[in-house]
């Protein structure tokens, strides 16, 4: 069991969407992962600041955010940041999942968010990005 805290950025221009995402994923998405600290941001400028600052281990972006949606922002971050942390995009319609492929997102959440599916999706993405311990 990990005692490390994971820093997750949650972006939406709507505070209620950020709250829904945080509530669905929870403070500990899986028993084998540490607790989560959320950084809530409501503007693209804040996303860029936090990502440039470093320390974000995962970003969850609202695909419906205004004026810039999470899918376009995901593509921008993936193309502009070397070693970009994984990104999960939350969309309103299952039919929008194909756009997440274009956005280069690592995973997709579909509203209404199912807490079990949201936590498991985030846990899987976090597990896939953990680097192995090298001893020597």
Coordinates of N, CA and C in Angstrom, one line a residue:
X1 N 0.8 -1.2 0.0 CA 0.0 0.0 0.0 C 0.9 1.2 0.0
X2 N 0.6 2.2 -0.9 CA 1.4 3.4 -1.1 C 1.0 4.4 -0.1
X3 N 2.0 5.2 0.4 CA 1.6 6.3 1.3 C 1.9 7.6 0.6
X4 N 2.3 7.5 -0.7 CA 2.6 8.7 -1.5 C 1.3 9.4 -1.9
X5 N 1.4 10.7 -1.9 CA 0.3 11.5 -2.3 C 0.4 11.8 -3.8
X6 N -0.7 11.7 -4.6 CA -0.7 11.9 -6.0 C -1.4 13.3 -6.2
X7 N -0.8 14.1 -7.1 CA -1.3 15.4 -7.4 C -2.1 15.4 -8.7
X8 N -3.4 15.6 -8.7 CA -4.2 15.5 -9.9 C -4.8 16.9 -10.1
X9 N -4.6 17.4 -11.3 CA -5.2 18.7 -11.8 C -6.6 18.4 -12.4
X10 N -7.6 19.2 -12.0 CA -8.9 19.0 -12.5 C -9.3 20.4 -13.1
X11 N -9.6 20.4 -14.4 CA -9.9 21.6 -15.1 C -11.4 21.6 -15.6
X12 N -12.1 22.7 -15.3 CA -13.4 23.0 -15.9 C -13.7 24.4 -15.5
X13 N -14.3 25.1 -16.4 CA -14.7 26.5 -16.1 C -15.9 26.5 -15.1
X14 N -16.5 25.4 -14.9 CA -17.7 25.2 -14.0 C -17.3 24.5 -12.8
X15 N -17.3 25.2 -11.6 CA -17.0 24.6 -10.3 C -17.7 23.3 -10.0
X16 N -19.0 23.2 -10.5 CA -19.8 22.0 -10.2 C -19.3 20.8 -10.9
X17 N -18.7 21.0 -12.1 CA -18.2 19.9 -12.9 C -16.9 19.4 -12.2
X18 N -16.1 20.4 -11.8 CA -14.9 20.0 -11.0 C -15.2 19.1 -9.8
X19 N -16.2 19.6 -9.1 CA -16.7 18.9 -7.9 C -17.2 17.5 -8.2
X20 N -17.9 17.4 -9.3 CA -18.5 16.1 -9.7 C -17.3 15.1 -10.0
X21 N -16.3 15.6 -10.7 CA -15.2 14.8 -11.1 C -14.4 14.3 -9.8
X22 N -14.1 15.2 -8.9 CA -13.4 14.9 -7.7 C -14.2 14.0 -6.8
X23 N -15.5 14.2 -6.7 CA -16.3 13.3 -5.9 C -16.3 11.9 -6.5
X24 N -16.4 11.8 -7.9 CA -16.5 10.5 -8.5 C -15.2 9.7 -8.4
X25 N -14.0 10.4 -8.6 CA -12.7 9.7 -8.5 C -12.4 9.4 -7.0
X26 N -12.7 10.3 -6.1 CA -12.4 10.1 -4.7 C -11.0 10.5 -4.3
X27 N -10.8 10.4 -3.0 CA -9.5 10.8 -2.4 C -8.5 9.6 -2.5
X28 N -9.0 8.4 -2.8 CA -8.1 7.3 -3.0 C -8.7 6.4 -4.0
X29 N -8.4 6.5 -5.3 CA -9.0 5.8 -6.3 C -8.9 4.2 -6.3
X30 N -7.8 3.8 -5.6 CA -7.6 2.4 -5.4 C -6.8 2.1 -4.2
X31 N -7.0 1.0 -3.5 CA -6.2 0.7 -2.3 C -4.7 0.7 -2.5
X32 N -4.2 0.3 -3.7 CA -2.8 0.2 -3.9 C -2.1 1.6 -4.2
X33 N -3.0 2.6 -4.3 CA -2.5 3.9 -4.7 C -2.6 4.8 -3.5
X34 N -1.7 5.8 -3.4 CA -1.8 6.8 -2.3 C -3.0 7.7 -2.4
X35 N -3.1 8.6 -1.4 CA -4.1 9.6 -1.4 C -3.9 10.5 -2.5
X36 N -5.0 11.2 -2.9 CA -5.0 12.2 -4.0 C -5.2 13.6 -3.4
X37 N -4.3 14.5 -3.9 CA -4.5 15.9 -3.7 C -5.0 16.5 -5.0
X38 N -6.1 17.3 -5.0 CA -6.6 17.9 -6.2 C -6.2 19.3 -6.3
X39 N -5.8 19.7 -7.5 CA -5.6 21.1 -7.8 C -6.7 21.5 -8.8
X40 N -7.6 22.3 -8.3 CA -8.8 22.7 -9.2 C -8.4 24.0 -9.9
X41 N -8.6 24.0 -11.2 CA -8.4 25.2 -12.0 C -9.6 25.5 -12.9
X42 N -9.8 26.8 -13.2 CA -11.0 27.1 -14.0 C -10.7 27.8 -15.3
X43 N -9.4 28.0 -15.6 CA -9.0 28.6 -16.8 C -7.8 27.9 -17.5
X44 N -7.7 28.1 -18.8 CA -6.6 27.5 -19.6 C -5.3 28.1 -19.0
X45 N -5.3 29.4 -18.7 CA -4.0 30.0 -18.2 C -3.6 29.3 -16.9
X46 N -4.5 28.9 -16.1 CA -4.2 28.2 -14.8 C -3.7 26.8 -15.1
X47 N -4.3 26.1 -16.1 CA -3.8 24.8 -16.5 C -2.4 24.9 -17.0
X48 N -2.1 25.8 -17.9 CA -0.8 26.0 -18.4 C 0.3 26.3 -17.3
X49 N -0.1 27.2 -16.4 CA 0.7 27.5 -15.2 C 1.1 26.3 -14.4
X50 N 0.0 25.5 -14.0 CA 0.3 24.4 -13.2 C 1.1 23.3 -13.9
X51 N 0.8 23.1 -15.2 CA 1.5 22.0 -15.9 C 3.0 22.4 -16.1
X52 N 3.2 23.7 -16.4 CA 4.6 24.2 -16.5 C 5.4 24.2 -15.2
X53 N 4.6 24.4 -14.1 CA 5.2 24.4 -12.8 C 5.7 23.0 -12.4
X54 N 5.0 22.0 -12.9 CA 5.4 20.6 -12.6 C 4.7 20.1 -11.3
X55 N 4.9 18.8 -11.1 CA 4.3 18.1 -9.9 C 3.0 17.6 -10.2
X56 N 2.4 17.8 -11.3 CA 1.1 17.3 -11.7 C 1.3 15.9 -12.2
X57 N 0.7 14.9 -11.6 CA 0.9 13.5 -12.1 C -0.2 13.0 -13.0
X58 N -1.3 13.7 -13.0 CA -2.4 13.4 -13.9 C -3.3 14.6 -14.0
X59 N -3.8 14.8 -15.2 CA -4.8 16.0 -15.4 C -6.1 15.4 -15.9
X60 N -7.2 15.9 -15.4 CA -8.5 15.5 -15.8 C -9.1 16.8 -16.4
X61 N -9.4 16.8 -17.7 CA -9.9 18.0 -18.3 C -11.3 17.8 -18.8
X62 N -12.1 18.8 -18.6 CA -13.5 18.8 -19.0 C -13.6 19.1 -20.5
X63 N -14.1 18.1 -21.2 CA -14.2 18.2 -22.7 C -15.1 19.3 -23.1
X64 N -16.0 19.7 -22.2 CA -17.1 20.7 -22.6 C -16.7 22.1 -22.0
X65 N -15.5 22.3 -21.5 CA -15.1 23.6 -20.9 C -15.2 24.7 -21.9
X66 N -15.5 25.9 -21.5 CA -15.6 27.1 -22.4 C -14.6 28.1 -21.9
X67 N -14.0 28.9 -22.7 CA -14.1 28.9 -24.2 C -13.3 27.8 -24.9
X68 N -12.3 27.2 -24.1 CA -11.5 26.2 -24.7 C -11.8 24.9 -24.0
X69 N -12.1 23.9 -24.8 CA -12.5 22.6 -24.3 C -11.3 21.7 -24.0
X70 N -11.5 20.7 -23.1 CA -10.4 19.9 -22.7 C -9.8 19.0 -23.7
X71 N -10.5 18.8 -24.8 CA -9.9 17.9 -25.9 C -8.8 18.7 -26.7
X72 N -9.1 19.9 -27.0 CA -8.1 20.8 -27.7 C -7.0 21.1 -26.8
X73 N -7.3 21.3 -25.5 CA -6.2 21.6 -24.5 C -5.3 20.3 -24.3
X74 N -5.9 19.1 -24.3 CA -5.2 17.9 -24.2 C -4.2 17.8 -25.3
X75 N -4.7 18.0 -26.5 CA -3.8 17.9 -27.7 C -2.6 18.9 -27.6
X76 N -3.0 20.1 -27.2 CA -1.9 21.1 -27.1 C -0.9 20.7 -26.0
X77 N -1.3 20.3 -24.9 CA -0.4 19.9 -23.8 C 0.5 18.7 -24.3
X78 N -0.1 17.7 -24.9 CA 0.6 16.5 -25.3 C 1.7 16.9 -26.4
X79 N 1.4 17.9 -27.2 CA 2.3 18.3 -28.2 C 3.4 19.3 -27.8
X80 N 3.1 20.0 -26.7 CA 4.0 21.1 -26.2 C 4.8 20.7 -25.0
X81 N 4.4 19.8 -24.2 CA 5.1 19.5 -23.0 C 5.9 18.2 -23.1
X82 N 7.2 18.2 -23.0 CA 8.0 17.0 -23.0 C 7.7 16.2 -21.8
X83 N 7.5 14.9 -21.9 CA 7.1 14.0 -20.8 C 5.8 14.5 -20.1
X84 N 4.8 14.9 -20.9 CA 3.5 15.4 -20.4 C 2.9 14.3 -19.6
X85 N 2.4 14.7 -18.4 CA 1.7 13.7 -17.6 C 0.5 13.2 -18.3
X86 N 0.0 12.0 -17.8 CA -1.2 11.5 -18.5 C -2.4 12.4 -18.3
X87 N -3.3 12.4 -19.3 CA -4.5 13.2 -19.4 C -5.7 12.3 -19.6
X88 N -6.7 12.6 -18.8 CA -8.0 12.0 -18.9 C -9.0 13.1 -19.3
X89 N -9.8 12.9 -20.3 CA -10.8 13.9 -20.7 C -12.2 13.4 -20.4
X90 N -13.0 14.3 -19.8 CA -14.4 13.9 -19.4 C -15.3 14.5 -20.5
X91 N -16.1 13.7 -21.1 CA -17.0 14.1 -22.2 C -18.4 13.9 -21.8
X92 N -19.3 14.5 -22.5 CA -20.8 14.4 -22.2 C -21.5 13.2 -22.9
X93 N -20.9 12.9 -24.0 CA -21.6 11.8 -24.9 C -20.6 10.7 -25.2
X94 N -21.1 9.5 -25.1 CA -20.2 8.4 -25.5 C -19.7 8.6 -26.9
X95 N -20.5 9.2 -27.8 CA -20.1 9.4 -29.2 C -18.9 10.3 -29.3
X96 N -18.6 11.1 -28.3 CA -17.4 12.0 -28.3 C -16.1 11.2 -28.0
X97 N -16.2 10.0 -27.7 CA -15.0 9.2 -27.3 C -13.9 9.3 -28.5
X98 N -14.4 9.3 -29.7 CA -13.4 9.3 -30.8 C -12.6 10.6 -30.8
X99 N -13.2 11.7 -30.4 CA -12.4 12.9 -30.3 C -11.3 12.8 -29.3
X100 N -11.5 12.0 -28.3 CA -10.4 11.8 -27.3 C -9.2 11.2 -27.9
X101 N -9.4 10.3 -28.9 CA -8.3 9.8 -29.6 C -7.5 10.8 -30.4
X102 N -8.2 11.7 -31.0 CA -7.6 12.9 -31.7 C -6.9 13.7 -30.7
X103 N -7.4 13.9 -29.5 CA -6.8 14.8 -28.4 C -5.6 14.2 -27.8
X104 N -5.3 12.9 -28.1 CA -4.2 12.2 -27.5 C -4.3 11.9 -26.0
X105 N -5.6 12.0 -25.5 CA -5.9 11.7 -24.1 C -5.5 10.2 -23.8
X106 N -5.1 10.0 -22.6 CA -4.8 8.6 -22.2 C -6.0 7.8 -21.8
X107 N -7.1 8.5 -21.5 CA -8.3 7.8 -21.1 C -9.5 8.8 -21.2
X108 N -10.7 8.3 -21.2 CA -11.9 9.1 -21.3 C -12.9 8.7 -20.2
X109 N -13.5 9.7 -19.6 CA -14.6 9.5 -18.7 C -15.9 10.0 -19.4
X110 N -17.0 9.4 -19.2 CA -18.3 9.9 -19.8 C -19.3 10.2 -18.7
X111 N -19.8 11.5 -18.8 CA -20.9 11.9 -17.9 C -22.2 11.2 -18.3
X112 N -23.0 10.9 -17.3 CA -22.8 11.0 -15.9 C -21.8 10.1 -15.4
X113 N -20.9 10.6 -14.5 CA -19.8 9.8 -14.1 C -20.2 8.7 -13.1
X114 N -19.8 7.5 -13.4 CA -20.0 6.4 -12.5 C -18.8 6.3 -11.6
X115 N -18.9 6.5 -10.2 CA -17.8 6.6 -9.3 C -16.9 5.4 -9.4
X116 N -17.4 4.2 -9.6 CA -16.5 3.0 -9.7 C -15.7 3.0 -11.0
X117 N -16.4 3.3 -12.1 CA -15.6 3.4 -13.4 C -14.6 4.6 -13.4
X118 N -15.0 5.7 -12.8 CA -14.1 6.9 -12.8 C -12.9 6.6 -12.0
X119 N -13.1 6.0 -10.8 CA -11.9 5.7 -9.9 C -11.0 4.6 -10.6
X120 N -11.6 3.6 -11.2 CA -10.8 2.6 -11.8 C -10.1 3.1 -13.0
X121 N -10.7 3.9 -13.8 CA -10.0 4.5 -15.0 C -8.8 5.3 -14.5
X122 N -9.0 6.2 -13.5 CA -7.9 7.0 -13.0 C -6.8 6.1 -12.4
X123 N -7.2 5.1 -11.7 CA -6.2 4.2 -11.1 C -5.4 3.5 -12.2
X124 N -6.1 3.0 -13.2 CA -5.4 2.3 -14.3 C -4.4 3.3 -15.0
X125 N -4.8 4.5 -15.2 CA -3.8 5.4 -15.9 C -2.7 5.7 -15.0
X126 N -2.9 5.9 -13.7 CA -1.8 6.2 -12.7 C -0.9 5.0 -12.7
X127 N -1.4 3.8 -12.6 CA -0.6 2.6 -12.5 C 0.3 2.4 -13.8
X128 N -0.3 2.8 -14.9 CA 0.5 2.6 -16.2 C 1.6 3.6 -16.3
X129 N 1.6 4.7 -15.5 CA 2.7 5.7 -15.6 C 3.7 5.6 -14.5
X130 N 3.5 4.7 -13.5 CA 4.4 4.5 -12.4 C 5.7 3.9 -13.0
X131 N 6.8 4.6 -12.7 CA 8.1 4.0 -13.1 C 8.6 3.0 -12.1
X132 N 9.2 1.9 -12.7 CA 9.7 0.9 -11.7 C 10.9 1.4 -10.9
X133 N 11.0 0.8 -9.7 CA 12.1 1.2 -8.9 C 13.3 0.5 -9.4
X134 N 14.4 1.2 -9.5 CA 15.7 0.7 -10.0 C 16.7 0.7 -8.9
X135 N 17.2 -0.5 -8.6 CA 18.1 -0.6 -7.5 C 19.5 -1.0 -8.1
X136 N 20.5 -0.4 -7.5 CA 21.8 -0.8 -8.1 C 22.9 -0.1 -7.4

